PDB file of C-alpha atoms and ligand atoms in Angstrom:
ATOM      1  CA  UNK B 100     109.455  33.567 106.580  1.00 85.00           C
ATOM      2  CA  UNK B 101     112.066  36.340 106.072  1.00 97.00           C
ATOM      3  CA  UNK B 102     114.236  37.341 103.133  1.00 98.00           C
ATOM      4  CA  UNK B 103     118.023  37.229 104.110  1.00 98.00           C
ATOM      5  CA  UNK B 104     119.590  40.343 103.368  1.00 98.00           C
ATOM      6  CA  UNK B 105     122.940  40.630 101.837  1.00 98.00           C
ATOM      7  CA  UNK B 106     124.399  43.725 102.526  1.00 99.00           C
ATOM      8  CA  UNK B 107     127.746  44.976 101.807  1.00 98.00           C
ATOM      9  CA  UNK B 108     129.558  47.770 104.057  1.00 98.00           C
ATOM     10  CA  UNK B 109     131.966  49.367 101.709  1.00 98.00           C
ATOM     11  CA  UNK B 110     133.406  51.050 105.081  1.00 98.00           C
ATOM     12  CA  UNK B 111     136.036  53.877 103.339  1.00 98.00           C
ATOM     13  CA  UNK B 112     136.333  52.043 100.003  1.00 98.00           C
ATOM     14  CA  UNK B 113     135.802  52.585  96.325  1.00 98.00           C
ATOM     15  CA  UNK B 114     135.508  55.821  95.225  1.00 98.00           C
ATOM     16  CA  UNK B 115     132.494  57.422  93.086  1.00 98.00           C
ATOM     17  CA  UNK B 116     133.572  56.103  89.591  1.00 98.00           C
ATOM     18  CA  UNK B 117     135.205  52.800  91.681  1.00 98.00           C
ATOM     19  CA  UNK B 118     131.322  52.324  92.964  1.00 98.00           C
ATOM     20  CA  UNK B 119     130.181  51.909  89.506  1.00 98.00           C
ATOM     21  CA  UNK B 120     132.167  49.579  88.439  1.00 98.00           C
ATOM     22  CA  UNK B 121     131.648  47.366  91.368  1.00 98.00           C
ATOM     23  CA  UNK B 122     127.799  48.309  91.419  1.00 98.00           C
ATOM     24  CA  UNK B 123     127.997  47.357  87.535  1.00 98.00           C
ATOM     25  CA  UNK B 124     129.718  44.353  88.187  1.00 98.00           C
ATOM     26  CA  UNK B 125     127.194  43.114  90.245  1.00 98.00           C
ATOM     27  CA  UNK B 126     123.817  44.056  88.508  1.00 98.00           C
ATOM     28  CA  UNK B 127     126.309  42.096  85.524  1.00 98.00           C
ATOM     29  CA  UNK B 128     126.544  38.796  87.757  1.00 98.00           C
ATOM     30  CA  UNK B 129     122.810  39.201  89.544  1.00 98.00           C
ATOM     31  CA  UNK B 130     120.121  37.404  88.078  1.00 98.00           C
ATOM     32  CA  UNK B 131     116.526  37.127  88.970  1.00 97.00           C
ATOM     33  CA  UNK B 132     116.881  34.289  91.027  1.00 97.00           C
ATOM     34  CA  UNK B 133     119.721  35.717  92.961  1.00 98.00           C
ATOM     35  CA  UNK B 134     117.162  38.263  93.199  1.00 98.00           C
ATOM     36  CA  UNK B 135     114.189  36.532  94.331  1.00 97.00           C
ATOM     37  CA  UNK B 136     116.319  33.955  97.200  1.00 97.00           C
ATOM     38  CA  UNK B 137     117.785  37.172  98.685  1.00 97.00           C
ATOM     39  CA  UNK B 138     117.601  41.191  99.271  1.00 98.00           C
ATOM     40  CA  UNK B 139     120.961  42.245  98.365  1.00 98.00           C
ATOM     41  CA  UNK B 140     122.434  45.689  99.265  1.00 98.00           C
ATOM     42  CA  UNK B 141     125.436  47.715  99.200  1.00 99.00           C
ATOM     43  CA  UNK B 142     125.891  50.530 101.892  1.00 99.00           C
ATOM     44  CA  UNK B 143     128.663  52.999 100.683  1.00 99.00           C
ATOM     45  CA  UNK B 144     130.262  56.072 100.953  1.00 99.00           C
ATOM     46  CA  UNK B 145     128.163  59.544 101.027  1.00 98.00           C
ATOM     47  CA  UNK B 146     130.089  60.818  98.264  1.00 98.00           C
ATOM     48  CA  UNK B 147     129.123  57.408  95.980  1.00 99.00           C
ATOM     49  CA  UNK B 148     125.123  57.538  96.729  1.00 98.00           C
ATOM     50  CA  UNK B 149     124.748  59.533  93.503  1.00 98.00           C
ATOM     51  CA  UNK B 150     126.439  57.462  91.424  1.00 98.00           C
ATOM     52  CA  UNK B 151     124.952  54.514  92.704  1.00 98.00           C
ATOM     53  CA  UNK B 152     121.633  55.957  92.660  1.00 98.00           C
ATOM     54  CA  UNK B 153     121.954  57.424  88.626  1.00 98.00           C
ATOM     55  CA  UNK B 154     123.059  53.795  87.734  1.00 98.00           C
ATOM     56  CA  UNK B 155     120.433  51.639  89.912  1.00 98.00           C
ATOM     57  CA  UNK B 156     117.198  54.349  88.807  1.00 98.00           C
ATOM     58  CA  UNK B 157     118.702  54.755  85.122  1.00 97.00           C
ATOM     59  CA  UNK B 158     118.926  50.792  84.580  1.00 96.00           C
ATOM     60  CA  UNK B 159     116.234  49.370  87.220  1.00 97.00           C
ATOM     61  CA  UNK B 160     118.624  47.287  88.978  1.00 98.00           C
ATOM     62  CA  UNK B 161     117.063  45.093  91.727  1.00 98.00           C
ATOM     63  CA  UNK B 162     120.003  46.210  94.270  1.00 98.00           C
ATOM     64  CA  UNK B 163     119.404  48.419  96.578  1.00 98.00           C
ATOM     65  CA  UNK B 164     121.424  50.727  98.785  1.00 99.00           C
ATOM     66  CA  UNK B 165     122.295  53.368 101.346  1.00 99.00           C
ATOM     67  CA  UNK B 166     124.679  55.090 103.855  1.00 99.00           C
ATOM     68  CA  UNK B 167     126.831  54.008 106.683  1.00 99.00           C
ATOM     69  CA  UNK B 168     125.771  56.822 108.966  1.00 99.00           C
ATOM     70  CA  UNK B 169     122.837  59.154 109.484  1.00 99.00           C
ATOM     71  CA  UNK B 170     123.055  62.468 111.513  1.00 98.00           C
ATOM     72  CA  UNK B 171     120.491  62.468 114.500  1.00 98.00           C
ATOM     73  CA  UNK B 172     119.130  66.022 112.870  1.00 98.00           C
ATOM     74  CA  UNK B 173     116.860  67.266 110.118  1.00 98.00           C
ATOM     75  CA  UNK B 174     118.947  70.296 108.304  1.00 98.00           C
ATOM     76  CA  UNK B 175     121.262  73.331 110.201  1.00 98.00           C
ATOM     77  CA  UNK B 176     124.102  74.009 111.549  1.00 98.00           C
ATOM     78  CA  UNK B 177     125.969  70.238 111.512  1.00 98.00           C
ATOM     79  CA  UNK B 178     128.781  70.645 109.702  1.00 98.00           C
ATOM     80  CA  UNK B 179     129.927  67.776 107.918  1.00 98.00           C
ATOM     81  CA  UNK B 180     126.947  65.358 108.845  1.00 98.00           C
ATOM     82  CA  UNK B 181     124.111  63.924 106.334  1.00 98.00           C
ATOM     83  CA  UNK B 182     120.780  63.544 107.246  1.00 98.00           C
ATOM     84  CA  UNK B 183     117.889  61.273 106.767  1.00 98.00           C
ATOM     85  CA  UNK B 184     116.353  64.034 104.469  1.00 98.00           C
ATOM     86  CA  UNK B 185     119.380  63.603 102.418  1.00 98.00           C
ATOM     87  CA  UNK B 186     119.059  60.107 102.525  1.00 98.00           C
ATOM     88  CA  UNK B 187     115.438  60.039 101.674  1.00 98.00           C
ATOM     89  CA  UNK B 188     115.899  62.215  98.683  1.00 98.00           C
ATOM     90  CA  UNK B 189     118.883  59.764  97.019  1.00 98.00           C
ATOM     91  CA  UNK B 190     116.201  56.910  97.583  1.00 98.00           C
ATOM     92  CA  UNK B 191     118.471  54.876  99.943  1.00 98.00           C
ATOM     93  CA  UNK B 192     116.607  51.982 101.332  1.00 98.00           C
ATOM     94  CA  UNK B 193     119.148  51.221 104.003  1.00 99.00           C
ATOM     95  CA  UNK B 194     121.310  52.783 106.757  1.00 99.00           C
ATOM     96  CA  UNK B 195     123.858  51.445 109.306  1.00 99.00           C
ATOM     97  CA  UNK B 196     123.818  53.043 112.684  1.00 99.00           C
ATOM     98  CA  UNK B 197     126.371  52.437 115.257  1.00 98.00           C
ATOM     99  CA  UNK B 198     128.772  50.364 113.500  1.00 98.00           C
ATOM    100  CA  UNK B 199     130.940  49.363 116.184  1.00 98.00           C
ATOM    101  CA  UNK B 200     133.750  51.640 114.003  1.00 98.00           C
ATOM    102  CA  UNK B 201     131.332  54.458 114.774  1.00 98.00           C
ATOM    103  CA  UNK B 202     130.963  53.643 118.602  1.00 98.00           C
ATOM    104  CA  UNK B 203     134.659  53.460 118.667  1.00 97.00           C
ATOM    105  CA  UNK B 204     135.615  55.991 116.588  1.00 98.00           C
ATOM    106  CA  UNK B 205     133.266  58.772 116.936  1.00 97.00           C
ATOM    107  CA  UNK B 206     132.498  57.594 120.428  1.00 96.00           C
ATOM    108  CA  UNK B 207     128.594  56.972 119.142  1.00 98.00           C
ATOM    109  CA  UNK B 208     126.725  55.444 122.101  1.00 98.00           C
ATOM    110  CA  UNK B 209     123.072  53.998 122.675  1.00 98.00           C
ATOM    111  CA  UNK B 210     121.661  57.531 123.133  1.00 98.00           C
ATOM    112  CA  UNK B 211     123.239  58.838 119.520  1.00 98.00           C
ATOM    113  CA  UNK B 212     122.404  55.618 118.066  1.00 98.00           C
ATOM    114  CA  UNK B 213     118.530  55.700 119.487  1.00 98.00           C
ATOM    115  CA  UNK B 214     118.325  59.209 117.992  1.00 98.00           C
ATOM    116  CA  UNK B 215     120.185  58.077 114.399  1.00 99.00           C
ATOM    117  CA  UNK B 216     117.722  54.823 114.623  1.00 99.00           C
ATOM    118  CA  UNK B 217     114.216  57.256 114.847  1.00 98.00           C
ATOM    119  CA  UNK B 218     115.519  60.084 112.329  1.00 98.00           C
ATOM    120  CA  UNK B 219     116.557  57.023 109.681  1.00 99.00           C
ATOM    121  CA  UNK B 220     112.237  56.152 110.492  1.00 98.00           C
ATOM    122  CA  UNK B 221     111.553  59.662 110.283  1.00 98.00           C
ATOM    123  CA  UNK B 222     112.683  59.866 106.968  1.00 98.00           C
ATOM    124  CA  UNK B 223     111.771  56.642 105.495  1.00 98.00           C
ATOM    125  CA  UNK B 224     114.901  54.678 105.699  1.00 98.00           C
ATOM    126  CA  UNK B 225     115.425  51.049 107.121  1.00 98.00           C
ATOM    127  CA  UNK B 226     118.046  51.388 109.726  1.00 99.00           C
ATOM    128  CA  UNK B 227     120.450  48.519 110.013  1.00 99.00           C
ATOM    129  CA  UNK B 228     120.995  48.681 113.822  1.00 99.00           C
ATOM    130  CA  UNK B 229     124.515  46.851 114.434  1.00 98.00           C
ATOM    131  CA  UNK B 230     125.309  45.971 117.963  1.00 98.00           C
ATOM    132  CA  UNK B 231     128.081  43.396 119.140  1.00 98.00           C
ATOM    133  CA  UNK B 232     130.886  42.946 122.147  1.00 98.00           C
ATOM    134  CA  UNK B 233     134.419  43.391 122.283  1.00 96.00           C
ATOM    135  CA  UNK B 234     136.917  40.660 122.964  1.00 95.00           C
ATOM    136  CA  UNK B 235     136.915  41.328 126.780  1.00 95.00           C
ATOM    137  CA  UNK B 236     133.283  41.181 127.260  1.00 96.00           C
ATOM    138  CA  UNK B 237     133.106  37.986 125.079  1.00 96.00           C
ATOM    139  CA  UNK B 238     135.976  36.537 127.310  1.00 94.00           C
ATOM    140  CA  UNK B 239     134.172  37.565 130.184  1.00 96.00           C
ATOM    141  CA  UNK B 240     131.255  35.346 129.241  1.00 97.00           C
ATOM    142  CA  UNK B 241     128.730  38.595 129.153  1.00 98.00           C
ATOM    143  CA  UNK B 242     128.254  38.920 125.455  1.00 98.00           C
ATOM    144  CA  UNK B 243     124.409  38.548 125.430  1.00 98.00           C
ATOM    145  CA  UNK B 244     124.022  40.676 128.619  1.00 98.00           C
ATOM    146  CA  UNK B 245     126.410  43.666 127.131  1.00 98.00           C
ATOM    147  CA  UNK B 246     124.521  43.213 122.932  1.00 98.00           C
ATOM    148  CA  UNK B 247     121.400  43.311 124.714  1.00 98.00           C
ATOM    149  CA  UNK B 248     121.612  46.324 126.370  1.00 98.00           C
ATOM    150  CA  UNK B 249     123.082  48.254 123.258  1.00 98.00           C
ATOM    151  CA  UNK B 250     119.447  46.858 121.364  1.00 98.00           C
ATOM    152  CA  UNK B 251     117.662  48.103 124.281  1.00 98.00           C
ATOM    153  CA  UNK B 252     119.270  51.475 123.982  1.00 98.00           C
ATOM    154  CA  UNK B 253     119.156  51.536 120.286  1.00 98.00           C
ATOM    155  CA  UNK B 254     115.746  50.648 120.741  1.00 98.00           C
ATOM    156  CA  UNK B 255     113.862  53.119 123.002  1.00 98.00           C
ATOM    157  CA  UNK B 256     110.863  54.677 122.508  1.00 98.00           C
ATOM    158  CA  UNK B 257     110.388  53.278 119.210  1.00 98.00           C
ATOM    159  CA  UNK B 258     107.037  52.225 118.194  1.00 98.00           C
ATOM    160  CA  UNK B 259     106.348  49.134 117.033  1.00 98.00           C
ATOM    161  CA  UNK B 260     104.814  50.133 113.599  1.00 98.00           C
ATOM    162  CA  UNK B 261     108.877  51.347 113.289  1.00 98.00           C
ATOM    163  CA  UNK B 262     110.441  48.650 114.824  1.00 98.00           C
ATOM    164  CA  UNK B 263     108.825  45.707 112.778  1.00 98.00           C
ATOM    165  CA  UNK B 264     111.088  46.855 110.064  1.00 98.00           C
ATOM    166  CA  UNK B 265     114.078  47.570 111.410  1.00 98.00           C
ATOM    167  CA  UNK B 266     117.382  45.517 110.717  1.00 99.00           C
ATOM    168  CA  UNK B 267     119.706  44.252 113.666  1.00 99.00           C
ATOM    169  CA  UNK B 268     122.970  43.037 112.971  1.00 98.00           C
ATOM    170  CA  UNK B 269     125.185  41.348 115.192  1.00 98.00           C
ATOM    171  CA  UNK B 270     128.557  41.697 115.113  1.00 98.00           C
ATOM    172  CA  UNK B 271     131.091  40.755 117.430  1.00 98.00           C
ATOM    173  CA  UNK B 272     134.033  43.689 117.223  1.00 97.00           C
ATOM    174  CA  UNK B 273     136.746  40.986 117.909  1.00 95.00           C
ATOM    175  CA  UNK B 274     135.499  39.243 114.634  1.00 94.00           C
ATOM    176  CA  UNK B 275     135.694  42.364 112.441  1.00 93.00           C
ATOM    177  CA  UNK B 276     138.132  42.072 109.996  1.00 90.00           C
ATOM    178  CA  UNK B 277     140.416  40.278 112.178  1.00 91.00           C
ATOM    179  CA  UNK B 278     139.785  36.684 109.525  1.00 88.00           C
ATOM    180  CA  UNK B 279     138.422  35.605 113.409  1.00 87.00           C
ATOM    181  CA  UNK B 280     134.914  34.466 112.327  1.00 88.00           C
ATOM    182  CA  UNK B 281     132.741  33.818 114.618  1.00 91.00           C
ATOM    183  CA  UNK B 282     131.469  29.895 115.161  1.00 96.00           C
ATOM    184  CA  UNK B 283     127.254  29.425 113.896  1.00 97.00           C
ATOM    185  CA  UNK B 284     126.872  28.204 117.411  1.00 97.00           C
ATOM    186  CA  UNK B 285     128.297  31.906 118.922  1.00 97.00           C
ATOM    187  CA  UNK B 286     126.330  33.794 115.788  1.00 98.00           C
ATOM    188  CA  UNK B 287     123.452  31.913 116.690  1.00 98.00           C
ATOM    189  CA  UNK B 288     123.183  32.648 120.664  1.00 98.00           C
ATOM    190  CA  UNK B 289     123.073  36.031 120.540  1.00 98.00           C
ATOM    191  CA  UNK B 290     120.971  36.637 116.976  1.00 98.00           C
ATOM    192  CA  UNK B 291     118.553  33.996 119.024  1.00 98.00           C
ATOM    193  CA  UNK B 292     118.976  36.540 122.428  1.00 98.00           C
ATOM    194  CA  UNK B 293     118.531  39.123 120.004  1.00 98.00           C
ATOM    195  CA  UNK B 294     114.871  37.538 118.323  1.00 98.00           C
ATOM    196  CA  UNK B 295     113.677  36.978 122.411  1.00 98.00           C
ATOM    197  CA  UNK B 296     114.279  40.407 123.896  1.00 98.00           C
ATOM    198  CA  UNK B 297     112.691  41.672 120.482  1.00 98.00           C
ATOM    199  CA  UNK B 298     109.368  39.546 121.227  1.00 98.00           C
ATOM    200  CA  UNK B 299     109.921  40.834 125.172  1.00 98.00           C
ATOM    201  CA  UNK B 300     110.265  44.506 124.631  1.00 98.00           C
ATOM    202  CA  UNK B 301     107.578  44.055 121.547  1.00 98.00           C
ATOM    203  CA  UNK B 302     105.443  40.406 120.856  1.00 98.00           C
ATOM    204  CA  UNK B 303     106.521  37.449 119.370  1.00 98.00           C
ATOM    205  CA  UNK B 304     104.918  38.330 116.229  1.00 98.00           C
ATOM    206  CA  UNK B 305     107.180  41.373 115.558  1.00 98.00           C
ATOM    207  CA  UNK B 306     110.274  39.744 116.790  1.00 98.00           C
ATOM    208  CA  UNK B 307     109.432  36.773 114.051  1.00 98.00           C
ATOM    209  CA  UNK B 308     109.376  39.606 111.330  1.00 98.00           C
ATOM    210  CA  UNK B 309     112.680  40.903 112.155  1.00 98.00           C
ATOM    211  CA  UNK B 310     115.934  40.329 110.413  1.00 98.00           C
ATOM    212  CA  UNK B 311     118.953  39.757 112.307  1.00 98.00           C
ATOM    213  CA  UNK B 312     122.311  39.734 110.304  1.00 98.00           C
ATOM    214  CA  UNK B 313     125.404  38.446 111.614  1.00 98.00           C
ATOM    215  CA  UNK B 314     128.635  40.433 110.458  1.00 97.00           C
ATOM    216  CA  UNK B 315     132.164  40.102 111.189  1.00 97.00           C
ATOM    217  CA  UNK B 316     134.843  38.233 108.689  1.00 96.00           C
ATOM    218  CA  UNK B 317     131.941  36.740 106.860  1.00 97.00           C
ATOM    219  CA  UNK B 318     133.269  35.222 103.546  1.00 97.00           C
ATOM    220  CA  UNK B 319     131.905  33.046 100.595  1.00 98.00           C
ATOM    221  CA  UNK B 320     133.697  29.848 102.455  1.00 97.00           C
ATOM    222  CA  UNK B 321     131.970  30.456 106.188  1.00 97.00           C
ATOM    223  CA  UNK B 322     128.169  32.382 104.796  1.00 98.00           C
ATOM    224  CA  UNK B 323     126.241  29.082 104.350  1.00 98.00           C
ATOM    225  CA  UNK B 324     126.926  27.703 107.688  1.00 98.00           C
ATOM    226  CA  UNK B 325     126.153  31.114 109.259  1.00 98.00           C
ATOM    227  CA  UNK B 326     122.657  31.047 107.423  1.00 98.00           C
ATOM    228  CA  UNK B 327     122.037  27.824 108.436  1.00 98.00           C
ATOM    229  CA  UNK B 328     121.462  28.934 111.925  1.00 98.00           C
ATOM    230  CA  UNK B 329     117.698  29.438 112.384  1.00 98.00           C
ATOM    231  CA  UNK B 330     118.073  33.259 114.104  1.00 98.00           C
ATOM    232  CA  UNK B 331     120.746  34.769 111.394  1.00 98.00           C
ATOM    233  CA  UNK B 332     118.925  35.868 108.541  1.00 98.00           C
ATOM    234  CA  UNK B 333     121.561  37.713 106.148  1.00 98.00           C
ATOM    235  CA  UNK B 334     125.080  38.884 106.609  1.00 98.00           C
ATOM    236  CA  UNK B 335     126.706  42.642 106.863  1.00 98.00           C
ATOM    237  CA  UNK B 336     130.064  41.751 104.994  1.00 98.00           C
ATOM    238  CA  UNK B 337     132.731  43.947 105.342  1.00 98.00           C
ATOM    239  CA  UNK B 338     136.178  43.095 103.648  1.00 98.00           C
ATOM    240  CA  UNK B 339     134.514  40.562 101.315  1.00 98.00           C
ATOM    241  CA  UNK B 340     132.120  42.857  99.799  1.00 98.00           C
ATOM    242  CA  UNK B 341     134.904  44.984  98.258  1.00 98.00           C
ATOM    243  CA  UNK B 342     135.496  42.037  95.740  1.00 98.00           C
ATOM    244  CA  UNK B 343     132.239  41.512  93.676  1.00 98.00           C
ATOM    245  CA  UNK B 344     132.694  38.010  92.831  1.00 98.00           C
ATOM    246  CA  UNK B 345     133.238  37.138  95.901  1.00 98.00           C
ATOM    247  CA  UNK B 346     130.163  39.339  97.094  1.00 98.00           C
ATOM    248  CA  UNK B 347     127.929  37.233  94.401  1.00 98.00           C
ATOM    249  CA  UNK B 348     129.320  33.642  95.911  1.00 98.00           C
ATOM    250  CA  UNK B 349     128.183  35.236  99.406  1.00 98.00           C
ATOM    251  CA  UNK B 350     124.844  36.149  97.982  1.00 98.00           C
ATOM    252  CA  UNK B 351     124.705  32.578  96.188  1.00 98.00           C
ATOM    253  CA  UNK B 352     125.265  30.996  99.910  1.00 98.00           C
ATOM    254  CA  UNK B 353     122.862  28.407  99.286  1.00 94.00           C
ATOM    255  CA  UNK B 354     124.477  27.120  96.289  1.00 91.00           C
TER     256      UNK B 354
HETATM  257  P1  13P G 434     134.584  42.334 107.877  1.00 52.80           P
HETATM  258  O1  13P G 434     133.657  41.498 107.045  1.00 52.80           O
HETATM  259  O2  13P G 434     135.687  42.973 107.080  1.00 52.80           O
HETATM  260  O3  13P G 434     135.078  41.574 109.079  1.00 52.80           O
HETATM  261  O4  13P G 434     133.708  43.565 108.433  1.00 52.80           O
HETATM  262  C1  13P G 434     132.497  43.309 109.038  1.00 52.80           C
HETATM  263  C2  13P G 434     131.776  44.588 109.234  1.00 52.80           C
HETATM  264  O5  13P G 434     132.149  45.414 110.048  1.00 52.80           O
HETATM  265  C3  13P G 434     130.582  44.839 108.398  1.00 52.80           C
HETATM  266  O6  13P G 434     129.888  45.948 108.858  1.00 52.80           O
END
């Protein structure tokens, strides 16, 4: 059986001395049990890992956390990128690669994102693989076809000792932030596409240890029907996770 995870993409909120609060706020709410139903993670801002790190180390909170980007490289001449050493040293469990705001944005495709993918394993850090069509593909009726292809891509050459542990998360662009959730029926065809081409490319057994998240206009009122579908095993919550009550009623989905 697999843990949900709960994670929270900050995107380009809170600042450093915002995160604590918020991070603060939560360990305040989280209890054991909270603790023990879910994993529950926050992925923020480079210039909040610190922070974030001082207060969950100093205090032994059960949270965990990490980045919203990795660069493809080890060290030199990137200017402005962080890499997985980086990431490694600030103890970040977690990191998203190729949010769709990153494929859009920063025009990140499957061959950046396979690269991000194997220097987040190089280094020791989960990466939360998000993948996830556009409104014209979904009205087009190709939405497995197209997410498939991006986990195929994300996915190449990496070995299964690497793979067992990576995160997918679905989510469909036209339901990001856009209050346009998507039904547990839609969530649940592609996470459940998702969990077959994982046991195709790998075995069954692997694709059964895998956790696929579904993201996009997730909130405490839509989470537990979400989770109810047997191939969605956590959430990546965007807007929702900036408001930590509301984060700890998403994390509490089964109440
Ligand atoms: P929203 O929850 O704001 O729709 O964002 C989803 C998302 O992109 C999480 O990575």
């Amino acid at each position: 059986t697999r843990t949900p995870l709960m994670a929270g993409n900050w995107k380009m909120n809170l600042n450093h001395l915002e995160a604590i609060a918020h991070v603060q706020k939560l360990a305040f709410a989280l209890t054991d049990k909270d603790y023990d139903a879910c994993e529950v993670a926050v992925l923020v801002p480079f210039t909040d890992l610190r922070s974030v790190q001082t207060l969950v180390d100093g205090d032994k909170l059960k949270i965990k956390y990490g980045a919203q980007d990795i660069s493809a490289h080890d060290s030199g001449a990137y200017t402005g990128e962080i890499s997985g050493l980086m990431l490694s040293k600030l103890k970040c469990s977690y990191v998203a690669v190729g949010h769709s705001e990153r494929r859009q944005y920063h025009a990140e495709d499957d061959e950046v994102c396979n690269a991000k993918v194997k220097a987040a394993f190089k280094h020791g850090v989960t990466p939360i693989l998000c993948v996830g069509e556009g409104l014209d593909i979904r009205k087009a009726g190709q939405q497995v076809e197209y997410t498939l292809a991006q986990l195929d891509g994300g996915l190449k050459d990496v070995p299964a000792e690497q793979a067992e542990s990576i995160v997918i998360a679905y989510e469909p662009v036209w339901a990001i932030g856009t209050g346009e959730v998507a039904t547990p029926e839609d969530a649940q065809e592609v996470c459940g596409a998702i969990r077959g081409r994982l046991a195709e490319l790998y075995s069954q057994e692997l694709a059964d240890k895998v956790r696929i998240q579904y993201g996009g206009s997730v909130k405490s009122g839509n989470v537990a029907a979400i989770m109810a579908q047997p191939d969605v095993d956590g959430a990546l919550v965007g807007g929702a996770a900036l408001d930590a009550d509301e984060f700890v009623k998403i994390v509490r989905f089964r109440d």
